[in-house]
Structures are given as C-alpha cells and as structure tokens.
Short mmCIF file of C-alpha atoms in Angstrom, two decimals:
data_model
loop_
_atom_site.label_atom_id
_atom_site.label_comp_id
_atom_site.label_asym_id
_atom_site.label_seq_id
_atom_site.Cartn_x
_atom_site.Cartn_y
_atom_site.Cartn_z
CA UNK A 1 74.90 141.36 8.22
CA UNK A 2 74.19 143.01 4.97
CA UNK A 3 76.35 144.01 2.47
CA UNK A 4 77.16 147.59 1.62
CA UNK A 5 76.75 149.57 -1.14
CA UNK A 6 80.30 150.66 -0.81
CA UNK A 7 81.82 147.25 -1.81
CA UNK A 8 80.42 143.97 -2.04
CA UNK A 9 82.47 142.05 0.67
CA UNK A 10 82.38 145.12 3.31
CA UNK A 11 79.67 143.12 5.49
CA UNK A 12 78.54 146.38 7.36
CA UNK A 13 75.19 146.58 9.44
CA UNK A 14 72.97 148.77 9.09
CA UNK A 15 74.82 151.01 11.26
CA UNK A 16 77.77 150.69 9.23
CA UNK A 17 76.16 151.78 6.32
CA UNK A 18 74.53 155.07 8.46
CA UNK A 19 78.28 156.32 9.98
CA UNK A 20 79.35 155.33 5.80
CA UNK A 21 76.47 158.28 4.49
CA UNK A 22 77.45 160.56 7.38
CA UNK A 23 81.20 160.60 7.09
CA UNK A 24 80.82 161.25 3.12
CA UNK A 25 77.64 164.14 4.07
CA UNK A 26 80.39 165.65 6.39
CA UNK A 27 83.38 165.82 4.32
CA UNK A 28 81.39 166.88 1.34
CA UNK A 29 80.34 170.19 3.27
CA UNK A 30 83.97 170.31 4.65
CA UNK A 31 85.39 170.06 1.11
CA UNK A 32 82.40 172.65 -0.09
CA UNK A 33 83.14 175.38 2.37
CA UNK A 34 87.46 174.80 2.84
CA UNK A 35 87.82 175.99 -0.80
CA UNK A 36 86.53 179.27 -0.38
CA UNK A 37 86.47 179.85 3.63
CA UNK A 38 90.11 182.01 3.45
CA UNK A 39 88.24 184.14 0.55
CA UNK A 40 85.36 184.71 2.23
CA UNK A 41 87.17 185.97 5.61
CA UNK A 42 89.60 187.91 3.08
CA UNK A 43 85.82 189.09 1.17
CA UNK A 44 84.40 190.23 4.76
CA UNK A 45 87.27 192.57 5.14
CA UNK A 46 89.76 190.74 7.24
CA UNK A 47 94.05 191.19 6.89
CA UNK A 48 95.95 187.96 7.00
CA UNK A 49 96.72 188.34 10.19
CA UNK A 50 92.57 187.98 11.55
CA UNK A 51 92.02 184.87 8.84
CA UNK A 52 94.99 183.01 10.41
CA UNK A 53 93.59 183.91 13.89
CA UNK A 54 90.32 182.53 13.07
CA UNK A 55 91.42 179.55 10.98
CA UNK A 56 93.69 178.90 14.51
CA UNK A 57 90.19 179.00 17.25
CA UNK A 58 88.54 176.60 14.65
CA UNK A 59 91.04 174.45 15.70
CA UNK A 60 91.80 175.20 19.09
CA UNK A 61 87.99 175.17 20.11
CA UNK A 62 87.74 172.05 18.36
CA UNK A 63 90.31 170.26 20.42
CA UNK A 64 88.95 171.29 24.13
CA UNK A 65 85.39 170.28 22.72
CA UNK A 66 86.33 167.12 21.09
CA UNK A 67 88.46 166.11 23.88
CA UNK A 68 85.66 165.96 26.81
CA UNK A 69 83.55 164.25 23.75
CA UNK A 70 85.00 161.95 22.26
CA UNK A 71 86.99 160.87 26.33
CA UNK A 72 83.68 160.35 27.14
CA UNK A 73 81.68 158.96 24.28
CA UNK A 74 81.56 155.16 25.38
CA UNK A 75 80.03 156.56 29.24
CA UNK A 76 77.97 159.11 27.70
CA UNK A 77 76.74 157.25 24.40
CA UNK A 78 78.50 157.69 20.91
CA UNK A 79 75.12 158.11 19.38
CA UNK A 80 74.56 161.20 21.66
CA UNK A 81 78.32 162.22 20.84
CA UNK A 82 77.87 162.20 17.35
CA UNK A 83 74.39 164.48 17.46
CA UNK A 84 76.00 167.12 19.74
CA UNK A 85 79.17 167.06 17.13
CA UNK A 86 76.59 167.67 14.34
CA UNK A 87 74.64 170.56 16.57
CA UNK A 88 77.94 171.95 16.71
CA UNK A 89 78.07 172.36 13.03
CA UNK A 90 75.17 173.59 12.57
CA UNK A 91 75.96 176.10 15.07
CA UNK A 92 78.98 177.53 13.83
CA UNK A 93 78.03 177.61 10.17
CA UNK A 94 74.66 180.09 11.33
CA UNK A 95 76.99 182.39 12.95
CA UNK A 96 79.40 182.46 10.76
CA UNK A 97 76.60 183.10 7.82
CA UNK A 98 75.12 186.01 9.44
CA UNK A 99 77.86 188.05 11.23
CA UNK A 100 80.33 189.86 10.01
CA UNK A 101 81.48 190.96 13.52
CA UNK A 102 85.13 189.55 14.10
CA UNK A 103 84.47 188.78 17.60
CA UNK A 104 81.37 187.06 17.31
CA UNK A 105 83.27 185.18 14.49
CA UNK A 106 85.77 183.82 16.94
CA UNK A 107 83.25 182.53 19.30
CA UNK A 108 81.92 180.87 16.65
CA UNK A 109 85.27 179.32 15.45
CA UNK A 110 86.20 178.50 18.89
CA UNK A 111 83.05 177.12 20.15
CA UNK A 112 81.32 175.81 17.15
CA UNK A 113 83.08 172.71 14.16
CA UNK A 114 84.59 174.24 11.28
CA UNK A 115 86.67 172.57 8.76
CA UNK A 116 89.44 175.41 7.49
CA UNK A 117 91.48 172.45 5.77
CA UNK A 118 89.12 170.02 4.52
CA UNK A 119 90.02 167.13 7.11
CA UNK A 120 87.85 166.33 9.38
CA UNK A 121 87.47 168.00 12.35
CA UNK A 122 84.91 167.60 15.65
CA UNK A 123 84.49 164.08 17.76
CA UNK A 124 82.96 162.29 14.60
CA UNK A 125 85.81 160.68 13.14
CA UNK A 126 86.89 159.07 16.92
CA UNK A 127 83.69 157.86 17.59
CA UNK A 128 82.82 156.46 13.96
CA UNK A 129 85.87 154.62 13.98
CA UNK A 130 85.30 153.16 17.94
CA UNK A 131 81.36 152.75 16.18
CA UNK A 132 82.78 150.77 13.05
CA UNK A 133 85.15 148.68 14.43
CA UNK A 134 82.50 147.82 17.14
CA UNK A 135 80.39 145.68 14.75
CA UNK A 136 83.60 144.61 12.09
CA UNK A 137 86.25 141.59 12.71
CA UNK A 138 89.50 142.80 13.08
CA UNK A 139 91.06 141.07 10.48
CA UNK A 140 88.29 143.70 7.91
CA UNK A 141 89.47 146.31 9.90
CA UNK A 142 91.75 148.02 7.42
CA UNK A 143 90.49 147.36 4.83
CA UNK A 144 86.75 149.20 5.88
CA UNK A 145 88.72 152.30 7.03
CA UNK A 146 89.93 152.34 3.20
CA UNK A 147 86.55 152.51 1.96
CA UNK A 148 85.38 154.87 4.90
CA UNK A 149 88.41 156.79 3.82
CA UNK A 150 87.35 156.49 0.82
CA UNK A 151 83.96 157.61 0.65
CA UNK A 152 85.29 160.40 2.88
CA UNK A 153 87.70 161.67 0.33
CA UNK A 154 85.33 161.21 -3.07
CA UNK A 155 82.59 163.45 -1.13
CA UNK A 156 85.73 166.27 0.25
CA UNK A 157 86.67 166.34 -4.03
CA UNK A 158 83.00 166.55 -4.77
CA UNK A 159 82.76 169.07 -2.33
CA UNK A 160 85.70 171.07 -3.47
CA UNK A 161 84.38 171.17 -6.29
CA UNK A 162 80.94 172.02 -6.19
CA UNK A 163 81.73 174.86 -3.50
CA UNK A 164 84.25 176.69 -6.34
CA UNK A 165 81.55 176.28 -9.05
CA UNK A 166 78.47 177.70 -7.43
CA UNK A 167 80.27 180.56 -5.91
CA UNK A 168 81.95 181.42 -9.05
CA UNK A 169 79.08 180.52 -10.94
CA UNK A 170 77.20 183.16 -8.69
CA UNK A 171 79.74 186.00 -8.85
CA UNK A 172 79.59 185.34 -12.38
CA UNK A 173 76.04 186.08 -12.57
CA UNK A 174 76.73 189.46 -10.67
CA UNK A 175 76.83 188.33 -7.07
CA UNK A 176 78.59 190.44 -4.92
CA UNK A 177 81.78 188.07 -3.81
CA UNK A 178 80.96 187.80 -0.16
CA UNK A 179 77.60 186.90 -1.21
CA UNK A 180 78.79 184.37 -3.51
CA UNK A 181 80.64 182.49 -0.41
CA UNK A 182 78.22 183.27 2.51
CA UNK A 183 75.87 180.69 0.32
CA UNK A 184 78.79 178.46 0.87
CA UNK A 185 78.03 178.60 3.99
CA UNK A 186 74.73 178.46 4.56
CA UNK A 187 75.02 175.36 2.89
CA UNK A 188 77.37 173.74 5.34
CA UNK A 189 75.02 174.41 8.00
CA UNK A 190 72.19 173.04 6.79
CA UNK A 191 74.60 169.75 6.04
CA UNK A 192 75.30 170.08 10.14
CA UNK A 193 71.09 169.71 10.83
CA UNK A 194 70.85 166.49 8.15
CA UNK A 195 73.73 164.83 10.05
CA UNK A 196 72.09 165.36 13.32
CA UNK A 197 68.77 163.69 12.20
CA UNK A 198 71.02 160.71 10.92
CA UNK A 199 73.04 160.03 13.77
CA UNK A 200 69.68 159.73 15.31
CA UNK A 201 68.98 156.64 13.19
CA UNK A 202 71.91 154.62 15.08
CA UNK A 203 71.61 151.76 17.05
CA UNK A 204 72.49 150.05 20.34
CA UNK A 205 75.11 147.96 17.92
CA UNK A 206 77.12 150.84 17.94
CA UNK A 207 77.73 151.49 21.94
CA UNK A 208 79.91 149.62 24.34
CA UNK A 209 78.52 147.72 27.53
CA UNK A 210 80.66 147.53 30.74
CA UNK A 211 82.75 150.77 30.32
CA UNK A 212 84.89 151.08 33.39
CA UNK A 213 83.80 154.35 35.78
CA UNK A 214 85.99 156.85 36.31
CA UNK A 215 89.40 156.15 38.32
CA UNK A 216 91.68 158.93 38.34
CA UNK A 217 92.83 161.24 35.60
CA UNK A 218 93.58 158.34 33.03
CA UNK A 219 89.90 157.01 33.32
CA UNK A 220 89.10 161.04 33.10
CA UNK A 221 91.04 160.66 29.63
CA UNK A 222 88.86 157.81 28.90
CA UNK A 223 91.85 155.80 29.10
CA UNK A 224 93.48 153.03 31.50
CA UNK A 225 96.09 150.32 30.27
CA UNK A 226 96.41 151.75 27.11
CA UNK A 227 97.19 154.95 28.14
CA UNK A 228 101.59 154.89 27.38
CA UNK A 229 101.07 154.18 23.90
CA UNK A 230 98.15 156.22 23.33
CA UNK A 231 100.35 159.26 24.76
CA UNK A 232 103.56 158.47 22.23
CA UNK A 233 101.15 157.84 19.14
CA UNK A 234 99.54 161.51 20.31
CA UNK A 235 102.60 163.41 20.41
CA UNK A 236 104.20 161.85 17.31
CA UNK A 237 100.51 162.86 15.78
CA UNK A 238 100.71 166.04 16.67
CA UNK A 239 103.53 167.10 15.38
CA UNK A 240 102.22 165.55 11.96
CA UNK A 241 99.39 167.58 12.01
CA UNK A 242 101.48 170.52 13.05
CA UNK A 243 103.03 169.95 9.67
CA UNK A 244 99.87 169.41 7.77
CA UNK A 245 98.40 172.59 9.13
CA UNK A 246 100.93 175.02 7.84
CA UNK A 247 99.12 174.05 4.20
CA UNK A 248 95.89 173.36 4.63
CA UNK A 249 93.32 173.01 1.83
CA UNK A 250 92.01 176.67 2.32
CA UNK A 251 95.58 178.07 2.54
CA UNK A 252 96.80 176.05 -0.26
CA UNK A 253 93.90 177.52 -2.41
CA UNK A 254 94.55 180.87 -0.99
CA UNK A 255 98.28 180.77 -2.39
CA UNK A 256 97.49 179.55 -5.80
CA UNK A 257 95.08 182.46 -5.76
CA UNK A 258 97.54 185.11 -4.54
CA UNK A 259 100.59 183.40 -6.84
CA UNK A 260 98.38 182.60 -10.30
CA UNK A 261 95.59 184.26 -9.37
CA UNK A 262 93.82 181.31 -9.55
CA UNK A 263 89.25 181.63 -9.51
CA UNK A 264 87.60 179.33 -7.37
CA UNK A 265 86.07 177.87 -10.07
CA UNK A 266 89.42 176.27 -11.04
CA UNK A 267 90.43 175.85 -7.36
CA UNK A 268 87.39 173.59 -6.82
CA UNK A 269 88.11 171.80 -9.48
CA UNK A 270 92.00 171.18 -8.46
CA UNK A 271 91.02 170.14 -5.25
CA UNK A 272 88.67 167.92 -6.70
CA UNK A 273 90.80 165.88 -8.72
CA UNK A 274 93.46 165.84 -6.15
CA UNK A 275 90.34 164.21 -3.63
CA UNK A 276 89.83 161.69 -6.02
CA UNK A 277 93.53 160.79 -6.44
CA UNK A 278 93.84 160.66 -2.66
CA UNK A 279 90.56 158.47 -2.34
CA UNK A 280 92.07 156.12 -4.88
CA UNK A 281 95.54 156.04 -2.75
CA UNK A 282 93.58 155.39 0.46
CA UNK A 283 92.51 152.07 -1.32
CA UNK A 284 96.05 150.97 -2.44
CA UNK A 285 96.89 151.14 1.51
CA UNK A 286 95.26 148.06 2.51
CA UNK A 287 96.47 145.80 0.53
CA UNK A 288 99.68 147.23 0.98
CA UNK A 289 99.65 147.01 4.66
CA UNK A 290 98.93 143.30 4.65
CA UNK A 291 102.76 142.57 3.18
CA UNK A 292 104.76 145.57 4.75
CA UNK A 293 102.29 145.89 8.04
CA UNK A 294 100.49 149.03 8.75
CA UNK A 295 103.60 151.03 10.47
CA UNK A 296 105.71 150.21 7.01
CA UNK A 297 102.80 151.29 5.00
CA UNK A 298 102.13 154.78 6.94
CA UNK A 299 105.98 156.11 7.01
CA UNK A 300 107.14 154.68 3.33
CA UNK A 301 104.43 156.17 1.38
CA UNK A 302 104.24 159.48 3.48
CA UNK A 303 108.04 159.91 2.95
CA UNK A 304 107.96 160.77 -0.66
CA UNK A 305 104.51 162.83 -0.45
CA UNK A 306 106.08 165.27 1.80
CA UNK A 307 109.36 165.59 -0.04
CA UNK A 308 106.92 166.82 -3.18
CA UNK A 309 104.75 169.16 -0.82
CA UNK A 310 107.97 170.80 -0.34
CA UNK A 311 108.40 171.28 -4.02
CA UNK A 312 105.50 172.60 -5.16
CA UNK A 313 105.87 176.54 -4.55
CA UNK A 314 109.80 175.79 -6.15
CA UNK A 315 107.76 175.51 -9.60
CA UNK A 316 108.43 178.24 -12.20
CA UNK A 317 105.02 178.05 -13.59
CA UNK A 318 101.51 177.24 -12.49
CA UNK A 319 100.82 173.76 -14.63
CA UNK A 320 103.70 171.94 -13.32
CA UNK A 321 103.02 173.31 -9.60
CA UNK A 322 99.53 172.08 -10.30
CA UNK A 323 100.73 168.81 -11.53
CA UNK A 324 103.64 168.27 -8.02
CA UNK A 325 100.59 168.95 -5.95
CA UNK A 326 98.05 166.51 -7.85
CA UNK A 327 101.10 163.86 -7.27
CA UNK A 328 101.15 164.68 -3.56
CA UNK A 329 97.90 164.13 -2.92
CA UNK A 330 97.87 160.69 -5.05
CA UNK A 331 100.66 158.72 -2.15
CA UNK A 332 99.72 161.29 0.57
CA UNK A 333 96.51 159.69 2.32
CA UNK A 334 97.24 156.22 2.32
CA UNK A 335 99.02 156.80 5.65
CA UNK A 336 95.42 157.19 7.07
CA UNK A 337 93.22 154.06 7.07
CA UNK A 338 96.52 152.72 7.94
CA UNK A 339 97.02 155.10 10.97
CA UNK A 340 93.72 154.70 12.11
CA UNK A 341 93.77 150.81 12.24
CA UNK A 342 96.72 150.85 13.81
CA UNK A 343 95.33 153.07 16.80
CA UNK A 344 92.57 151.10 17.51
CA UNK A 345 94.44 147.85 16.99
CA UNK A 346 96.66 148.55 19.51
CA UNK A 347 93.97 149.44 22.41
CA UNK A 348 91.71 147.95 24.72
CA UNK A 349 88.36 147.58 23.09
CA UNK A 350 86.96 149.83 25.96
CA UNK A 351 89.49 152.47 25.38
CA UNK A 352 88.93 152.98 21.51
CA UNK A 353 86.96 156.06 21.32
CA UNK A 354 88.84 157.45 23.91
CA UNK A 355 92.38 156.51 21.84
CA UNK A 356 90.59 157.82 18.44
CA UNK A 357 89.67 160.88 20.20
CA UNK A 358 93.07 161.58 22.42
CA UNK A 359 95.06 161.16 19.13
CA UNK A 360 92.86 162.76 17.30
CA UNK A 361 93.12 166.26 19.68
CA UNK A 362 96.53 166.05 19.71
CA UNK A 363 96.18 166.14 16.05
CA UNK A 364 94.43 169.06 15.74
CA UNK A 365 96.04 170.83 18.75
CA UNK A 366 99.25 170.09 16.52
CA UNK A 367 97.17 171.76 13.32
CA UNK A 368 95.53 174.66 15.71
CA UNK A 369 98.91 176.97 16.03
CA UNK A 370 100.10 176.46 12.64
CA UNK A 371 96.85 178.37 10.27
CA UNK A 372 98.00 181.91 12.34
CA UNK A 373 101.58 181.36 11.29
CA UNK A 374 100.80 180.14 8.04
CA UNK A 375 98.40 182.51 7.15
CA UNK A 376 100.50 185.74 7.18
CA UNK A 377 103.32 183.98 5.39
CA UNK A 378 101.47 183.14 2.44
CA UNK A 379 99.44 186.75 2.04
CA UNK A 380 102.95 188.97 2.38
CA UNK A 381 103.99 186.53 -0.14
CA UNK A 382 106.19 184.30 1.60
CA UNK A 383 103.81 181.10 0.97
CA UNK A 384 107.13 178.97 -0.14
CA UNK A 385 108.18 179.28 2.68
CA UNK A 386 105.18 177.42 4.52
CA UNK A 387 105.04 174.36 2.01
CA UNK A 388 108.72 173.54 2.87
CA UNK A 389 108.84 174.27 6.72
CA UNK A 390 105.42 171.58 6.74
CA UNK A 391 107.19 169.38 4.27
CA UNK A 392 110.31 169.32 6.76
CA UNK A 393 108.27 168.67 10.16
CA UNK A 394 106.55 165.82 8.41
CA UNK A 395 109.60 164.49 7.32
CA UNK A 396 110.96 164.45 10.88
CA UNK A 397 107.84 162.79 11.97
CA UNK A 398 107.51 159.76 9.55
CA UNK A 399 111.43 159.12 10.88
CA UNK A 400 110.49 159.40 14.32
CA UNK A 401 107.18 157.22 14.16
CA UNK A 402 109.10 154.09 12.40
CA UNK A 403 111.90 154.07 15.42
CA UNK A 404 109.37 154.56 17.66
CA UNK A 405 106.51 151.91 16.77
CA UNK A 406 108.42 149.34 13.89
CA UNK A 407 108.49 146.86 16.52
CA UNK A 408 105.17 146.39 17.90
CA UNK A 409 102.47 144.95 15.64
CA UNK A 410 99.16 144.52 15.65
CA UNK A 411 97.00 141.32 16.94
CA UNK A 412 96.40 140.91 13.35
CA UNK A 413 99.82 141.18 12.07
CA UNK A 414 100.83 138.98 15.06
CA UNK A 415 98.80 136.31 14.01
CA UNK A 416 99.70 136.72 10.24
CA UNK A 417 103.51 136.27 11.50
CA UNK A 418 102.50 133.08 13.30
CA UNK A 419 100.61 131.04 9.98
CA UNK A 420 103.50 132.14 8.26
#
C-alpha cells in the first residue's frame, strides 16, 4: 500500500488517504460554521429559547437519519452512505442560507447535517471508521484513528478560526451581521457538494462482502452477536454525549460572548488553538493506550478534563477562564481514537459500521436534548450553571464505563498480555 501524507508509517491505500481529505474537508466546515451558528440564529432574530430548539432537531434529525444509514451501510454500500451523508449537508446548509423562516429552519435542522458543536455529526464518522479499519491491521488500528483524529481536529481549529475572521473581517468592512454569518454558511454548503464528488472516488476496498441478510430486529440494527455490548457501550455513550452537549462549541462561544463580550474574531481564534491542543492530545493517546490499554486510557485522561470544564465559568476574569478551557481541551480528546478503537475492536468485522453507527446515535441522541436546555441557561445568564451540570454527568460516566468494560480487552491487548 502506499504511504500517507499524514505520517510516514500509516500504510493507507488510496482509499485511506480519500476518507483522510474528507474527514479534515468536513470538520473544517463544521469548525467554520459552529463558531458563529448560535450568532447567526441570535442575528436572524431568534430568543434563546428557538436557538436551543434548533441546535436540539440538528441533533435529533441527525440520529433517526444516521441510524437507518449507517445500520445499513455494509447492505447498502458505505460509498453510497457516505454521498447521501454529504447530500445531506449540502442540503441543510442551502436552506439554512436562504430562509429566515423558523419553520422551514427546523426542517432543515431536522432533516438535513448540521454541526452546532463542532463534532462530527451525520453517518460519516461510522462508516469511515468501518471503511478504515477495513483495509488497516488491527494492531495500526489506534494508532490511524489518532491521525484521523488528528487531521479531524487541525481542520475543526482551522475552521474555527477562519469562520470568526471572515465574518468579523466582513462586519468590519460594514457588513450587516447576519450577512457576515449567512457567508458562513454558504460556505459550509458548498464544502457538503466537494465531499459528495469525493466519496465518489472510493473503491470496492472499502465495502464488505458476505454481509448477513436481515434476521429479526438485531440484523434490522445491523447487528447480531455483537449486539449486548454494542447496547452497554451505547448507553454509557450517551450519557457522555449528554454531558458534552450541554457545552458545545457554539454555546461555549455564545457564553464567552454574552460574559466578556467576546467578537468572533477572537472566538475563532480560541477555538482554534484549543483544536490544535486537542489534535496534539489525540496523538499522545496511542501510545498511551499500548501500556494502560484503551479502557485505562479513555476514563484516566477524561477524568481530569471534565473536572476543569467545570471550572471554567468559576473564573473571576476572562484570561484565566480562557486559559482552564485551553487546558481542557489539551487532555479532553484523547478519549476518542481510543473510544473508537475500542468499539470496533470489540465487534464482529461484519457488524462494524453498524456498532460505529449504533454508538454513534446514541451519542448524539444523548447530545440532541441537552442544546434546548443549555441554550436558555446560558442567554438568561445562568451559563455556569451548564459547564458544571456537563462536567458532573461526564464525571459519572468515565466511573461507570471503567466498572463496566476494565475487564474485557481487546484482541490486540489480548495478544499483547500473552507475549508478555
């Protein structure tokens, strides 16, 4: 195979390298339009109340969508999958561009893939994943969902911070605010159409052969034998990213506006530099995973990132909150190439979009209700209290995960234990 551009001693196909150049196009228009999508809601005219309700159907749509997609992405195709994801975005950044109707705006948010935190959202990351670890040894596993991480989290910073200077940059120069944002997202739609014509450059390499047919409603789940654990993984996921989505990227940037009355010329470029830190912790995990193992790895380091989420809105002054959250982010993704390798590890080869893709929903059905609770907190001015309720639930979730899942391992760990 050839080597990547990423890193020397990746080894990645040619497809590899394709799903490496779509997952950084995608989170770089994530990243561009989560910085300013809660200011250009507030911009169109809409309370805290509507924003929350919006950034909520982004997520709920997303989760009905990407269940039946990504559940049936190794019958169907993942190449097809992937194109219908990027349609998707396309979709919902058009609508969103030219309407200013709040009802047309949900459909859009509920139908179409929209990114309100700067994670990713939609079937691709399930199917990537399934895609990558399709044409990879397992034992290189990890450590290419560290550099797809990676390259996932340098393009969401670049992103964040090319969306905050070209809107201010444009109200600067006399734009009218919404104006300044709606550009935003025209942009992110016309990321959606590139993706699509890339996904169409994948291969055969990256499907499965045999899948089972249908059998009941575990095979309608896209899942047979590994169906227990995928369901306790999903759950303990969920209420994660129940946690997580109390403070999204766009409501985090929405509170430092309403607190310090931060620009989103300096948001962008916070939410840069806290990208890059948590691309450069995303790294660190891999190595660190092959001494502790990957369950070790995900609740040790995520222990101490959520006990400084909850202090950031306890800061007296805007530097040193700035600083707590830059620390967060620099120990708070290397739970995810870990996660991630750990879900597919523990699968049937046959079942590995469908356990991406089941965790994954229950990850953002976790994320979905939080946004329209969050949302009104942090505009009455009650944002502190959203950063420590999230900090709390993921707090209760790294505990639960390691008594849950400290005792079974990987193949790859297995076999690591054996040799030594």
């Amino acid at each position: 195979m050839s080597r990547s551009f990423t890193a020397p001693d990746l080894g990645l196909s040619v497809d590899g390298r394709v799903l490496f150049v779509t997952r950084a196009g995608r989170m770089f228009a994530y990243g561009f339009l989560a910085v300013v999508l809660a200011l250009y809601l507030s911009a169109l005219g809409f309370d805290g109340f509507r924003i929350g309700i919006l950034l909520t159907l982004t997520l709920v749509g997303d989760t009905l969508i990407s269940l039946w997609l990504t559940t049936h992405a190794d019958r169907v195709g993942r190449r097809r999958v992937l194109i219908a994801g990027a349609a998707l975005m396309l979709g919902a950044g058009v609508l969103f561009a030219v309407s200013r109707d709040f009802v047309v705006l949900l459909i859009a948010a509920t139908i179409g893939v929209i990114s309100p935190s700067g994670n990713e959202v939609g079937p691709f990351l399930a199917v990537e994943q399934a895609s990558l670890s399709h044409t990879i040894p397992g034992e290189r596993r990890t450590n290419v969902f560290a550099w797809y991480n990676l390259a996932g989290q340098v393009a969401t910073a670049l992103g964040s911070l090319a969306g905050g200077l070209v809107s201010a940059s444009l109200i600067r120069g006399g734009t009218p605010d919404v104006d300044a944002y709606r550009a935003v997202v025209v942009a992110y739609a016309v990321v959606g159409a590139v993706l699509a014509i890339l996904f169409t450059r994948l291969t055969r390499g990256v499907e499965v052969e045999g899948v089972p047919a249908d059998d009941g409603i575990a095979r309608r789940l896209g899942l047979g034998r590994s169906r227990p654990i995928v369901l306790r993984l999903a759950a303990l996921f969920s209420l994660d990213a129940f946690g997580g989505g109390l403070v999204p990227q766009s409501l985090i940037a929405y509170w430092f506006h309403l607190r310090w009355g931060v620009d989103a010329g300096v948001l962008g470029a916070m939410f840069f530099a806290a990208n890059i830190l948590a691309a450069i912790s995303a790294l660190s995990a891999a190595r660190l995973s092959n001494r502790i193992g990957l369950i070790n790895t995900m609740v040790f380091t995520h222990l101490p990132s959520n006990v400084l989420l909850i202090l950031v809105p306890l800061m007296p002054t805007l530097p040193l909150a700035v600083i707590v959250l830059l620390a967060r982010f620099s120990i708070s993704q290397m739970d995810v190439p870990t996660r991630q390798s750990y879900t597919i590890a523990v699968v049937a080869p046959d079942e590995r979009s469908a356990a991406a893709g089941v965790t994954g929903v229950a990850r953002t059905t976790g994320a979905a209700v939080s946004p329209v609770i969050a949302a009104p907190l942090i505009s009455e001015g009650a944002g502190a209290l959203a950063f420590v309720i999230a900090g709390g639930v993921k707090i209760v979730y790294d505990l639960l995960l390691y008594r849950a899942f400290r005792q079974l391992r990987t193949p790859e760990e297995e076999a690591r234990r054996a040799v030594g």
